[in-house]
mmCIF file with all atom_site columns, N, CA, C and O in Angstrom:
data_model
loop_
_atom_site.group_PDB
_atom_site.id
_atom_site.type_symbol
_atom_site.label_atom_id
_atom_site.label_alt_id
_atom_site.label_comp_id
_atom_site.label_asym_id
_atom_site.label_entity_id
_atom_site.label_seq_id
_atom_site.pdbx_PDB_ins_code
_atom_site.Cartn_x
_atom_site.Cartn_y
_atom_site.Cartn_z
_atom_site.occupancy
_atom_site.B_iso_or_equiv
_atom_site.pdbx_formal_charge
_atom_site.auth_seq_id
_atom_site.auth_comp_id
_atom_site.auth_asym_id
_atom_site.auth_atom_id
_atom_site.pdbx_PDB_model_num
ATOM 1   N N  . MET A 1 1  ? 119.960 -5.827 145.902 1.00 65.00 ? 1  MET A N  1
ATOM 2   C CA . MET A 1 1  ? 121.250 -5.429 145.539 1.00 65.00 ? 1  MET A CA 1
ATOM 3   C C  . MET A 1 1  ? 122.315 -5.507 147.173 1.00 65.00 ? 1  MET A C  1
ATOM 4   O O  . MET A 1 1  ? 121.612 -4.542 148.300 1.00 65.00 ? 1  MET A O  1
ATOM 5   N N  . SER A 1 2  ? 123.172 -5.999 147.032 1.00 82.00 ? 2  SER A N  1
ATOM 6   C CA . SER A 1 2  ? 123.164 -5.761 148.452 1.00 82.00 ? 2  SER A CA 1
ATOM 7   C C  . SER A 1 2  ? 125.328 -5.274 148.087 1.00 82.00 ? 2  SER A C  1
ATOM 8   O O  . SER A 1 2  ? 125.719 -5.318 146.954 1.00 82.00 ? 2  SER A O  1
ATOM 9   N N  . PHE A 1 3  ? 126.214 -4.868 149.226 1.00 87.00 ? 3  PHE A N  1
ATOM 10  C CA . PHE A 1 3  ? 127.373 -4.194 148.984 1.00 87.00 ? 3  PHE A CA 1
ATOM 11  C C  . PHE A 1 3  ? 128.224 -4.832 149.590 1.00 87.00 ? 3  PHE A C  1
ATOM 12  O O  . PHE A 1 3  ? 127.743 -5.327 150.761 1.00 87.00 ? 3  PHE A O  1
ATOM 13  N N  . GLU A 1 4  ? 129.480 -5.216 148.862 1.00 91.00 ? 4  GLU A N  1
ATOM 14  C CA . GLU A 1 4  ? 130.633 -5.457 150.196 1.00 91.00 ? 4  GLU A CA 1
ATOM 15  C C  . GLU A 1 4  ? 131.034 -4.378 151.491 1.00 91.00 ? 4  GLU A C  1
ATOM 16  O O  . GLU A 1 4  ? 130.900 -5.703 152.274 1.00 91.00 ? 4  GLU A O  1
ATOM 17  N N  . SER A 1 5  ? 130.940 -2.923 151.254 1.00 93.00 ? 5  SER A N  1
ATOM 18  C CA . SER A 1 5  ? 131.122 -2.885 152.164 1.00 93.00 ? 5  SER A CA 1
ATOM 19  C C  . SER A 1 5  ? 130.174 -1.260 152.104 1.00 93.00 ? 5  SER A C  1
ATOM 20  O O  . SER A 1 5  ? 129.499 -0.694 151.557 1.00 93.00 ? 5  SER A O  1
ATOM 21  N N  . PHE A 1 6  ? 130.414 -0.247 153.048 1.00 93.00 ? 6  PHE A N  1
ATOM 22  C CA . PHE A 1 6  ? 129.846 0.674  153.179 1.00 93.00 ? 6  PHE A CA 1
ATOM 23  C C  . PHE A 1 6  ? 130.430 1.674  152.313 1.00 93.00 ? 6  PHE A C  1
ATOM 24  O O  . PHE A 1 6  ? 129.721 2.621  151.290 1.00 93.00 ? 6  PHE A O  1
ATOM 25  N N  . ALA A 1 7  ? 131.899 1.680  151.622 1.00 93.00 ? 7  ALA A N  1
ATOM 26  C CA . ALA A 1 7  ? 132.101 2.369  150.543 1.00 93.00 ? 7  ALA A CA 1
ATOM 27  C C  . ALA A 1 7  ? 131.569 2.100  149.356 1.00 93.00 ? 7  ALA A C  1
ATOM 28  O O  . ALA A 1 7  ? 131.537 2.398  148.815 1.00 93.00 ? 7  ALA A O  1
ATOM 29  N N  . ASP A 1 8  ? 131.383 0.604  149.097 1.00 92.00 ? 8  ASP A N  1
ATOM 30  C CA . ASP A 1 8  ? 130.888 0.355  147.845 1.00 92.00 ? 8  ASP A CA 1
ATOM 31  C C  . ASP A 1 8  ? 129.421 0.741  147.765 1.00 92.00 ? 8  ASP A C  1
ATOM 32  O O  . ASP A 1 8  ? 128.770 1.046  146.214 1.00 92.00 ? 8  ASP A O  1
ATOM 33  N N  . PHE A 1 9  ? 128.593 1.038  149.109 1.00 90.00 ? 9  PHE A N  1
ATOM 34  C CA . PHE A 1 9  ? 127.347 1.774  149.183 1.00 90.00 ? 9  PHE A CA 1
ATOM 35  C C  . PHE A 1 9  ? 127.412 2.671  148.496 1.00 90.00 ? 9  PHE A C  1
ATOM 36  O O  . PHE A 1 9  ? 126.277 3.629  148.099 1.00 90.00 ? 9  PHE A O  1
ATOM 37  N N  . LEU A 1 10 ? 127.994 3.815  149.434 1.00 90.00 ? 10 LEU A N  1
ATOM 38  C CA . LEU A 1 10 ? 128.511 4.783  148.918 1.00 90.00 ? 10 LEU A CA 1
ATOM 39  C C  . LEU A 1 10 ? 128.850 5.570  147.500 1.00 90.00 ? 10 LEU A C  1
ATOM 40  O O  . LEU A 1 10 ? 128.535 6.307  146.596 1.00 90.00 ? 10 LEU A O  1
ATOM 41  N N  . ALA A 1 11 ? 129.438 4.315  146.712 1.00 92.00 ? 11 ALA A N  1
ATOM 42  C CA . ALA A 1 11 ? 129.655 4.561  145.281 1.00 92.00 ? 11 ALA A CA 1
ATOM 43  C C  . ALA A 1 11 ? 128.790 4.233  144.623 1.00 92.00 ? 11 ALA A C  1
ATOM 44  O O  . ALA A 1 11 ? 128.764 4.363  143.344 1.00 92.00 ? 11 ALA A O  1
ATOM 45  N N  . MET A 1 12 ? 127.827 3.500  144.721 1.00 91.00 ? 12 MET A N  1
ATOM 46  C CA . MET A 1 12 ? 126.473 2.585  144.396 1.00 91.00 ? 12 MET A CA 1
ATOM 47  C C  . MET A 1 12 ? 126.995 2.223  142.842 1.00 91.00 ? 12 MET A C  1
ATOM 48  O O  . MET A 1 12 ? 126.138 2.749  141.970 1.00 91.00 ? 12 MET A O  1
ATOM 49  N N  . GLY A 1 13 ? 127.542 1.597  142.855 1.00 87.00 ? 13 GLY A N  1
ATOM 50  C CA . GLY A 1 13 ? 128.132 0.944  141.496 1.00 87.00 ? 13 GLY A CA 1
ATOM 51  C C  . GLY A 1 13 ? 128.910 1.870  140.363 1.00 87.00 ? 13 GLY A C  1
ATOM 52  O O  . GLY A 1 13 ? 128.224 1.967  139.432 1.00 87.00 ? 13 GLY A O  1
ATOM 53  N N  . LYS A 1 14 ? 129.155 2.328  140.964 1.00 89.00 ? 14 LYS A N  1
ATOM 54  C CA . LYS A 1 14 ? 130.268 3.779  139.966 1.00 89.00 ? 14 LYS A CA 1
ATOM 55  C C  . LYS A 1 14 ? 128.972 4.952  139.578 1.00 89.00 ? 14 LYS A C  1
ATOM 56  O O  . LYS A 1 14 ? 129.091 5.875  139.245 1.00 89.00 ? 14 LYS A O  1
ATOM 57  N N  . HIS A 1 15 ? 127.911 5.008  140.587 1.00 93.00 ? 15 HIS A N  1
ATOM 58  C CA . HIS A 1 15 ? 126.548 6.016  140.503 1.00 93.00 ? 15 HIS A CA 1
ATOM 59  C C  . HIS A 1 15 ? 126.597 6.825  141.053 1.00 93.00 ? 15 HIS A C  1
ATOM 60  O O  . HIS A 1 15 ? 125.434 7.462  141.486 1.00 93.00 ? 15 HIS A O  1
ATOM 61  N N  . GLY A 1 16 ? 127.296 6.339  142.383 1.00 93.00 ? 16 GLY A N  1
ATOM 62  C CA . GLY A 1 16 ? 127.163 7.534  144.005 1.00 93.00 ? 16 GLY A CA 1
ATOM 63  C C  . GLY A 1 16 ? 127.036 9.057  143.216 1.00 93.00 ? 16 GLY A C  1
ATOM 64  O O  . GLY A 1 16 ? 126.217 9.935  143.931 1.00 93.00 ? 16 GLY A O  1
ATOM 65  N N  . LEU A 1 17 ? 128.078 9.130  142.695 1.00 93.00 ? 17 LEU A N  1
ATOM 66  C CA . LEU A 1 17 ? 127.510 10.861 142.128 1.00 93.00 ? 17 LEU A CA 1
ATOM 67  C C  . LEU A 1 17 ? 126.435 10.957 142.043 1.00 93.00 ? 17 LEU A C  1
ATOM 68  O O  . LEU A 1 17 ? 126.037 12.188 142.792 1.00 93.00 ? 17 LEU A O  1
ATOM 69  N N  . TYR A 1 18 ? 126.080 10.837 140.924 1.00 95.00 ? 18 TYR A N  1
ATOM 70  C CA . TYR A 1 18 ? 124.539 11.105 140.192 1.00 95.00 ? 18 TYR A CA 1
ATOM 71  C C  . TYR A 1 18 ? 123.949 10.761 141.284 1.00 95.00 ? 18 TYR A C  1
ATOM 72  O O  . TYR A 1 18 ? 122.970 11.580 141.690 1.00 95.00 ? 18 TYR A O  1
ATOM 73  N N  . VAL A 1 19 ? 123.537 9.597  142.219 1.00 95.00 ? 19 VAL A N  1
ATOM 74  C CA . VAL A 1 19 ? 122.636 9.246  143.187 1.00 95.00 ? 19 VAL A CA 1
ATOM 75  C C  . VAL A 1 19 ? 122.670 10.235 144.460 1.00 95.00 ? 19 VAL A C  1
ATOM 76  O O  . VAL A 1 19 ? 121.670 10.385 144.733 1.00 95.00 ? 19 VAL A O  1
ATOM 77  N N  . TRP A 1 20 ? 123.702 10.177 144.965 1.00 95.00 ? 20 TRP A N  1
ATOM 78  C CA . TRP A 1 20 ? 123.632 11.264 145.849 1.00 95.00 ? 20 TRP A CA 1
ATOM 79  C C  . TRP A 1 20 ? 123.533 12.899 145.830 1.00 95.00 ? 20 TRP A C  1
ATOM 80  O O  . TRP A 1 20 ? 123.324 13.275 146.810 1.00 95.00 ? 20 TRP A O  1
ATOM 81  N N  . THR A 1 21 ? 123.839 12.729 144.869 1.00 97.00 ? 21 THR A N  1
ATOM 82  C CA . THR A 1 21 ? 123.535 14.615 144.193 1.00 97.00 ? 21 THR A CA 1
ATOM 83  C C  . THR A 1 21 ? 122.001 14.795 144.123 1.00 97.00 ? 21 THR A C  1
ATOM 84  O O  . THR A 1 21 ? 121.223 15.646 144.207 1.00 97.00 ? 21 THR A O  1
ATOM 85  N N  . SER A 1 22 ? 121.706 13.551 143.326 1.00 97.00 ? 22 SER A N  1
ATOM 86  C CA . SER A 1 22 ? 119.966 14.299 143.969 1.00 97.00 ? 22 SER A CA 1
ATOM 87  C C  . SER A 1 22 ? 119.722 13.736 144.681 1.00 97.00 ? 22 SER A C  1
ATOM 88  O O  . SER A 1 22 ? 118.386 14.728 144.708 1.00 97.00 ? 22 SER A O  1
ATOM 89  N N  . TYR A 1 23 ? 119.771 12.994 145.708 1.00 97.00 ? 23 TYR A N  1
ATOM 90  C CA . TYR A 1 23 ? 118.831 12.936 147.171 1.00 97.00 ? 23 TYR A CA 1
ATOM 91  C C  . TYR A 1 23 ? 119.683 14.742 147.361 1.00 97.00 ? 23 TYR A C  1
ATOM 92  O O  . TYR A 1 23 ? 118.496 14.625 148.259 1.00 97.00 ? 23 TYR A O  1
ATOM 93  N N  . GLY A 1 24 ? 120.737 14.858 147.317 1.00 97.00 ? 24 GLY A N  1
ATOM 94  C CA . GLY A 1 24 ? 121.114 16.649 147.984 1.00 97.00 ? 24 GLY A CA 1
ATOM 95  C C  . GLY A 1 24 ? 119.550 17.235 147.960 1.00 97.00 ? 24 GLY A C  1
ATOM 96  O O  . GLY A 1 24 ? 119.224 17.947 148.104 1.00 97.00 ? 24 GLY A O  1
ATOM 97  N N  . ILE A 1 25 ? 119.784 17.373 146.143 1.00 98.00 ? 25 ILE A N  1
ATOM 98  C CA . ILE A 1 25 ? 118.774 18.191 145.058 1.00 98.00 ? 25 ILE A CA 1
ATOM 99  C C  . ILE A 1 25 ? 117.733 18.120 146.143 1.00 98.00 ? 25 ILE A C  1
ATOM 100 O O  . ILE A 1 25 ? 116.827 19.163 145.995 1.00 98.00 ? 25 ILE A O  1
ATOM 101 N N  . SER A 1 26 ? 117.039 16.730 146.146 1.00 98.00 ? 26 SER A N  1
ATOM 102 C CA . SER A 1 26 ? 115.171 16.860 146.435 1.00 98.00 ? 26 SER A CA 1
ATOM 103 C C  . SER A 1 26 ? 115.081 17.507 147.646 1.00 98.00 ? 26 SER A C  1
ATOM 104 O O  . SER A 1 26 ? 114.414 17.483 148.090 1.00 98.00 ? 26 SER A O  1
ATOM 105 N N  . LEU A 1 27 ? 116.456 16.743 148.316 1.00 98.00 ? 27 LEU A N  1
ATOM 106 C CA . LEU A 1 27 ? 116.093 17.643 149.902 1.00 98.00 ? 27 LEU A CA 1
ATOM 107 C C  . LEU A 1 27 ? 116.166 18.813 150.344 1.00 98.00 ? 27 LEU A C  1
ATOM 108 O O  . LEU A 1 27 ? 115.560 19.250 151.027 1.00 98.00 ? 27 LEU A O  1
ATOM 109 N N  . ALA A 1 28 ? 117.134 19.300 149.529 1.00 98.00 ? 28 ALA A N  1
ATOM 110 C CA . ALA A 1 28 ? 117.168 20.939 149.605 1.00 98.00 ? 28 ALA A CA 1
ATOM 111 C C  . ALA A 1 28 ? 115.743 21.417 148.889 1.00 98.00 ? 28 ALA A C  1
ATOM 112 O O  . ALA A 1 28 ? 114.888 22.077 149.402 1.00 98.00 ? 28 ALA A O  1
ATOM 113 N N  . VAL A 1 29 ? 115.020 20.813 148.269 1.00 98.00 ? 29 VAL A N  1
ATOM 114 C CA . VAL A 1 29 ? 114.010 21.600 147.588 1.00 98.00 ? 29 VAL A CA 1
ATOM 115 C C  . VAL A 1 29 ? 112.909 21.304 148.630 1.00 98.00 ? 29 VAL A C  1
ATOM 116 O O  . VAL A 1 29 ? 112.316 22.095 148.884 1.00 98.00 ? 29 VAL A O  1
ATOM 117 N N  . LEU A 1 30 ? 112.413 19.908 149.269 1.00 98.00 ? 30 LEU A N  1
ATOM 118 C CA . LEU A 1 30 ? 111.974 19.674 149.891 1.00 98.00 ? 30 LEU A CA 1
ATOM 119 C C  . LEU A 1 30 ? 112.160 21.276 151.746 1.00 98.00 ? 30 LEU A C  1
ATOM 120 O O  . LEU A 1 30 ? 110.868 21.373 151.918 1.00 98.00 ? 30 LEU A O  1
ATOM 121 N N  . ALA A 1 31 ? 113.165 21.100 151.709 1.00 98.00 ? 31 ALA A N  1
ATOM 122 C CA . ALA A 1 31 ? 113.578 22.291 152.380 1.00 98.00 ? 31 ALA A CA 1
ATOM 123 C C  . ALA A 1 31 ? 112.952 23.239 152.317 1.00 98.00 ? 31 ALA A C  1
ATOM 124 O O  . ALA A 1 31 ? 112.369 23.859 153.141 1.00 98.00 ? 31 ALA A O  1
ATOM 125 N N  . LEU A 1 32 ? 112.881 23.743 151.141 1.00 98.00 ? 32 LEU A N  1
ATOM 126 C CA . LEU A 1 32 ? 112.342 25.391 150.717 1.00 98.00 ? 32 LEU A CA 1
ATOM 127 C C  . LEU A 1 32 ? 111.453 25.024 150.402 1.00 98.00 ? 32 LEU A C  1
ATOM 128 O O  . LEU A 1 32 ? 110.919 26.611 151.116 1.00 98.00 ? 32 LEU A O  1
ATOM 129 N N  . ASN A 1 33 ? 110.593 24.032 150.310 1.00 98.00 ? 33 ASN A N  1
ATOM 130 C CA . ASN A 1 33 ? 109.052 24.024 149.856 1.00 98.00 ? 33 ASN A CA 1
ATOM 131 C C  . ASN A 1 33 ? 108.505 24.088 151.523 1.00 98.00 ? 33 ASN A C  1
ATOM 132 O O  . ASN A 1 33 ? 107.143 24.900 151.662 1.00 98.00 ? 33 ASN A O  1
ATOM 133 N N  . VAL A 1 34 ? 109.328 23.572 152.274 1.00 98.00 ? 34 VAL A N  1
ATOM 134 C CA . VAL A 1 34 ? 108.598 24.194 154.043 1.00 98.00 ? 34 VAL A CA 1
ATOM 135 C C  . VAL A 1 34 ? 109.341 25.423 154.566 1.00 98.00 ? 34 VAL A C  1
ATOM 136 O O  . VAL A 1 34 ? 108.230 26.565 154.884 1.00 98.00 ? 34 VAL A O  1
ATOM 137 N N  . ALA A 1 35 ? 110.493 25.512 154.366 1.00 98.00 ? 35 ALA A N  1
ATOM 138 C CA . ALA A 1 35 ? 110.990 27.273 154.952 1.00 98.00 ? 35 ALA A CA 1
ATOM 139 C C  . ALA A 1 35 ? 110.337 28.427 154.441 1.00 98.00 ? 35 ALA A C  1
ATOM 140 O O  . ALA A 1 35 ? 109.997 29.097 154.859 1.00 98.00 ? 35 ALA A O  1
ATOM 141 N N  . LEU A 1 36 ? 110.005 28.359 152.571 1.00 98.00 ? 36 LEU A N  1
ATOM 142 C CA . LEU A 1 36 ? 109.737 29.669 152.698 1.00 98.00 ? 36 LEU A CA 1
ATOM 143 C C  . LEU A 1 36 ? 108.311 29.731 152.461 1.00 98.00 ? 36 LEU A C  1
ATOM 144 O O  . LEU A 1 36 ? 108.222 31.739 152.753 1.00 98.00 ? 36 LEU A O  1
ATOM 145 N N  . PRO A 1 37 ? 107.755 29.207 152.435 1.00 98.00 ? 37 PRO A N  1
ATOM 146 C CA . PRO A 1 37 ? 106.673 29.521 153.289 1.00 98.00 ? 37 PRO A CA 1
ATOM 147 C C  . PRO A 1 37 ? 106.261 29.969 154.835 1.00 98.00 ? 37 PRO A C  1
ATOM 148 O O  . PRO A 1 37 ? 105.998 31.316 154.933 1.00 98.00 ? 37 PRO A O  1
ATOM 149 N N  . ILE A 1 38 ? 107.292 29.745 155.329 1.00 98.00 ? 38 ILE A N  1
ATOM 150 C CA . ILE A 1 38 ? 107.076 30.025 156.978 1.00 98.00 ? 38 ILE A CA 1
ATOM 151 C C  . ILE A 1 38 ? 107.904 31.388 156.540 1.00 98.00 ? 38 ILE A C  1
ATOM 152 O O  . ILE A 1 38 ? 107.183 32.422 158.166 1.00 98.00 ? 38 ILE A O  1
ATOM 153 N N  . LEU A 1 39 ? 108.649 31.684 155.886 1.00 98.00 ? 39 LEU A N  1
ATOM 154 C CA . LEU A 1 39 ? 109.370 33.489 156.006 1.00 98.00 ? 39 LEU A CA 1
ATOM 155 C C  . LEU A 1 39 ? 108.551 34.208 155.614 1.00 98.00 ? 39 LEU A C  1
ATOM 156 O O  . LEU A 1 39 ? 108.210 34.961 156.064 1.00 98.00 ? 39 LEU A O  1
ATOM 157 N N  . ALA A 1 40 ? 107.333 33.637 154.265 1.00 98.00 ? 40 ALA A N  1
ATOM 158 C CA . ALA A 1 40 ? 106.499 34.224 153.677 1.00 98.00 ? 40 ALA A CA 1
ATOM 159 C C  . ALA A 1 40 ? 105.662 35.129 154.870 1.00 98.00 ? 40 ALA A C  1
ATOM 160 O O  . ALA A 1 40 ? 105.467 36.101 155.125 1.00 98.00 ? 40 ALA A O  1
ATOM 161 N N  . ARG A 1 41 ? 105.007 34.038 155.499 1.00 98.00 ? 41 ARG A N  1
ATOM 162 C CA . ARG A 1 41 ? 104.166 34.467 156.173 1.00 98.00 ? 41 ARG A CA 1
ATOM 163 C C  . ARG A 1 41 ? 104.585 35.300 157.507 1.00 98.00 ? 41 ARG A C  1
ATOM 164 O O  . ARG A 1 41 ? 104.298 36.146 158.154 1.00 98.00 ? 41 ARG A O  1
ATOM 165 N N  . ARG A 1 42 ? 105.793 35.286 157.853 1.00 98.00 ? 42 ARG A N  1
ATOM 166 C CA . ARG A 1 42 ? 106.705 36.237 159.223 1.00 98.00 ? 42 ARG A CA 1
ATOM 167 C C  . ARG A 1 42 ? 106.505 37.246 158.420 1.00 98.00 ? 42 ARG A C  1
ATOM 168 O O  . ARG A 1 42 ? 106.879 38.255 159.393 1.00 98.00 ? 42 ARG A O  1
ATOM 169 N N  . ARG A 1 43 ? 107.220 37.467 157.516 1.00 98.00 ? 43 ARG A N  1
ATOM 170 C CA . ARG A 1 43 ? 107.458 38.552 156.754 1.00 98.00 ? 43 ARG A CA 1
ATOM 171 C C  . ARG A 1 43 ? 106.132 39.482 156.707 1.00 98.00 ? 43 ARG A C  1
ATOM 172 O O  . ARG A 1 43 ? 105.895 40.699 157.000 1.00 98.00 ? 43 ARG A O  1
ATOM 173 N N  . TYR A 1 44 ? 104.523 38.206 156.428 1.00 98.00 ? 44 TYR A N  1
ATOM 174 C CA . TYR A 1 44 ? 103.827 39.171 156.098 1.00 98.00 ? 44 TYR A CA 1
ATOM 175 C C  . TYR A 1 44 ? 103.458 39.835 156.975 1.00 98.00 ? 44 TYR A C  1
ATOM 176 O O  . TYR A 1 44 ? 102.501 40.809 157.574 1.00 98.00 ? 44 TYR A O  1
ATOM 177 N N  . LEU A 1 45 ? 103.291 39.075 158.275 1.00 98.00 ? 45 LEU A N  1
ATOM 178 C CA . LEU A 1 45 ? 102.634 39.841 159.726 1.00 98.00 ? 45 LEU A CA 1
ATOM 179 C C  . LEU A 1 45 ? 103.935 40.718 160.273 1.00 98.00 ? 45 LEU A C  1
ATOM 180 O O  . LEU A 1 45 ? 103.095 41.666 160.558 1.00 98.00 ? 45 LEU A O  1
ATOM 181 N N  . HIS A 1 46 ? 104.838 40.434 159.690 1.00 98.00 ? 46 HIS A N  1
ATOM 182 C CA . HIS A 1 46 ? 105.326 41.207 160.177 1.00 98.00 ? 46 HIS A CA 1
ATOM 183 C C  . HIS A 1 46 ? 105.516 43.449 159.639 1.00 98.00 ? 46 HIS A C  1
ATOM 184 O O  . HIS A 1 46 ? 105.574 44.238 160.590 1.00 98.00 ? 46 HIS A O  1
ATOM 185 N N  . ASP A 1 47 ? 104.966 43.219 158.569 1.00 98.00 ? 47 ASP A N  1
ATOM 186 C CA . ASP A 1 47 ? 104.499 43.948 157.275 1.00 98.00 ? 47 ASP A CA 1
ATOM 187 C C  . ASP A 1 47 ? 103.068 44.727 158.093 1.00 98.00 ? 47 ASP A C  1
ATOM 188 O O  . ASP A 1 47 ? 102.900 45.904 157.932 1.00 98.00 ? 47 ASP A O  1
ATOM 189 N N  . GLU A 1 48 ? 102.302 43.465 158.425 1.00 97.00 ? 48 GLU A N  1
ATOM 190 C CA . GLU A 1 48 ? 100.871 44.306 158.314 1.00 97.00 ? 48 GLU A CA 1
ATOM 191 C C  . GLU A 1 48 ? 100.953 44.649 159.949 1.00 97.00 ? 48 GLU A C  1
ATOM 192 O O  . GLU A 1 48 ? 99.920  45.881 159.910 1.00 97.00 ? 48 GLU A O  1
ATOM 193 N N  . ALA A 1 49 ? 101.800 44.206 161.099 1.00 97.00 ? 49 ALA A N  1
ATOM 194 C CA . ALA A 1 49 ? 101.763 45.135 161.629 1.00 97.00 ? 49 ALA A CA 1
ATOM 195 C C  . ALA A 1 49 ? 102.421 46.398 162.030 1.00 97.00 ? 49 ALA A C  1
ATOM 196 O O  . ALA A 1 49 ? 101.784 47.143 162.832 1.00 97.00 ? 49 ALA A O  1
ATOM 197 N N  . ARG A 1 50 ? 103.980 46.383 161.366 1.00 96.00 ? 50 ARG A N  1
ATOM 198 C CA . ARG A 1 50 ? 104.267 47.640 160.976 1.00 96.00 ? 50 ARG A CA 1
ATOM 199 C C  . ARG A 1 50 ? 103.401 48.882 160.696 1.00 96.00 ? 50 ARG A C  1
ATOM 200 O O  . ARG A 1 50 ? 102.919 49.741 160.426 1.00 96.00 ? 50 ARG A O  1
ATOM 201 N N  . ARG A 1 51 ? 102.534 48.369 159.425 1.00 96.00 ? 51 ARG A N  1
ATOM 202 C CA . ARG A 1 51 ? 101.223 49.256 158.689 1.00 96.00 ? 51 ARG A CA 1
ATOM 203 C C  . ARG A 1 51 ? 100.182 49.823 159.635 1.00 96.00 ? 51 ARG A C  1
ATOM 204 O O  . ARG A 1 51 ? 99.419  50.622 159.856 1.00 96.00 ? 51 ARG A O  1
ATOM 205 N N  . LEU A 1 52 ? 99.783  48.055 160.673 1.00 96.00 ? 52 LEU A N  1
ATOM 206 C CA . LEU A 1 52 ? 98.288  48.957 161.681 1.00 96.00 ? 52 LEU A CA 1
ATOM 207 C C  . LEU A 1 52 ? 99.325  49.740 162.706 1.00 96.00 ? 52 LEU A C  1
ATOM 208 O O  . LEU A 1 52 ? 98.937  50.567 163.377 1.00 96.00 ? 52 LEU A O  1
ATOM 209 N N  . ARG A 1 53 ? 100.366 50.093 163.437 1.00 95.00 ? 53 ARG A N  1
ATOM 210 C CA . ARG A 1 53 ? 101.270 50.696 164.064 1.00 95.00 ? 53 ARG A CA 1
ATOM 211 C C  . ARG A 1 53 ? 101.200 52.275 163.347 1.00 95.00 ? 53 ARG A C  1
ATOM 212 O O  . ARG A 1 53 ? 101.098 52.858 164.044 1.00 95.00 ? 53 ARG A O  1
ATOM 213 N N  . ARG A 1 54 ? 101.275 52.291 162.052 1.00 94.00 ? 54 ARG A N  1
ATOM 214 C CA . ARG A 1 54 ? 101.418 53.335 161.808 1.00 94.00 ? 54 ARG A CA 1
ATOM 215 C C  . ARG A 1 54 ? 99.891  53.891 161.118 1.00 94.00 ? 54 ARG A C  1
ATOM 216 O O  . ARG A 1 54 ? 99.892  55.244 161.375 1.00 94.00 ? 54 ARG A O  1
ATOM 217 N N  . GLU A 1 55 ? 99.155  53.254 161.074 1.00 93.00 ? 55 GLU A N  1
ATOM 218 C CA . GLU A 1 55 ? 97.905  54.144 160.747 1.00 93.00 ? 55 GLU A CA 1
ATOM 219 C C  . GLU A 1 55 ? 97.176  54.093 162.192 1.00 93.00 ? 55 GLU A C  1
ATOM 220 O O  . GLU A 1 55 ? 96.090  54.988 161.688 1.00 93.00 ? 55 GLU A O  1
ATOM 221 N N  . SER A 1 56 ? 97.471  53.864 163.309 1.00 92.00 ? 56 SER A N  1
ATOM 222 C CA . SER A 1 56 ? 97.319  53.922 164.552 1.00 92.00 ? 56 SER A CA 1
ATOM 223 C C  . SER A 1 56 ? 97.574  55.688 164.827 1.00 92.00 ? 56 SER A C  1
ATOM 224 O O  . SER A 1 56 ? 97.055  55.994 165.742 1.00 92.00 ? 56 SER A O  1
ATOM 225 N N  . LYS A 1 57 ? 98.567  56.001 164.566 1.00 84.00 ? 57 LYS A N  1
ATOM 226 C CA . LYS A 1 57 ? 99.265  57.234 164.927 1.00 84.00 ? 57 LYS A CA 1
ATOM 227 C C  . LYS A 1 57 ? 98.623  58.173 164.130 1.00 84.00 ? 57 LYS A C  1
ATOM 228 O O  . LYS A 1 57 ? 98.623  59.124 164.648 1.00 84.00 ? 57 LYS A O  1
ATOM 229 N N  . GLN A 1 58 ? 98.122  57.956 163.031 1.00 74.00 ? 58 GLN A N  1
ATOM 230 C CA . GLN A 1 58 ? 97.474  59.023 162.161 1.00 74.00 ? 58 GLN A CA 1
ATOM 231 C C  . GLN A 1 58 ? 96.482  59.149 162.777 1.00 74.00 ? 58 GLN A C  1
ATOM 232 O O  . GLN A 1 58 ? 95.327  58.821 162.971 1.00 74.00 ? 58 GLN A O  1
#
């Protein structure tokens, strides 16, 4: 499939809204699949360090 111009490429034969929305949602899901475990690990390590500090004081 060839396009006459960049605007035609973005329009994707009048299906551009669906195509680019699908790409955006897919990218967001992939980003969340990377970010959420990293944030959860950081939160877990922080909570464990706090718990160990609290237990060592007693």
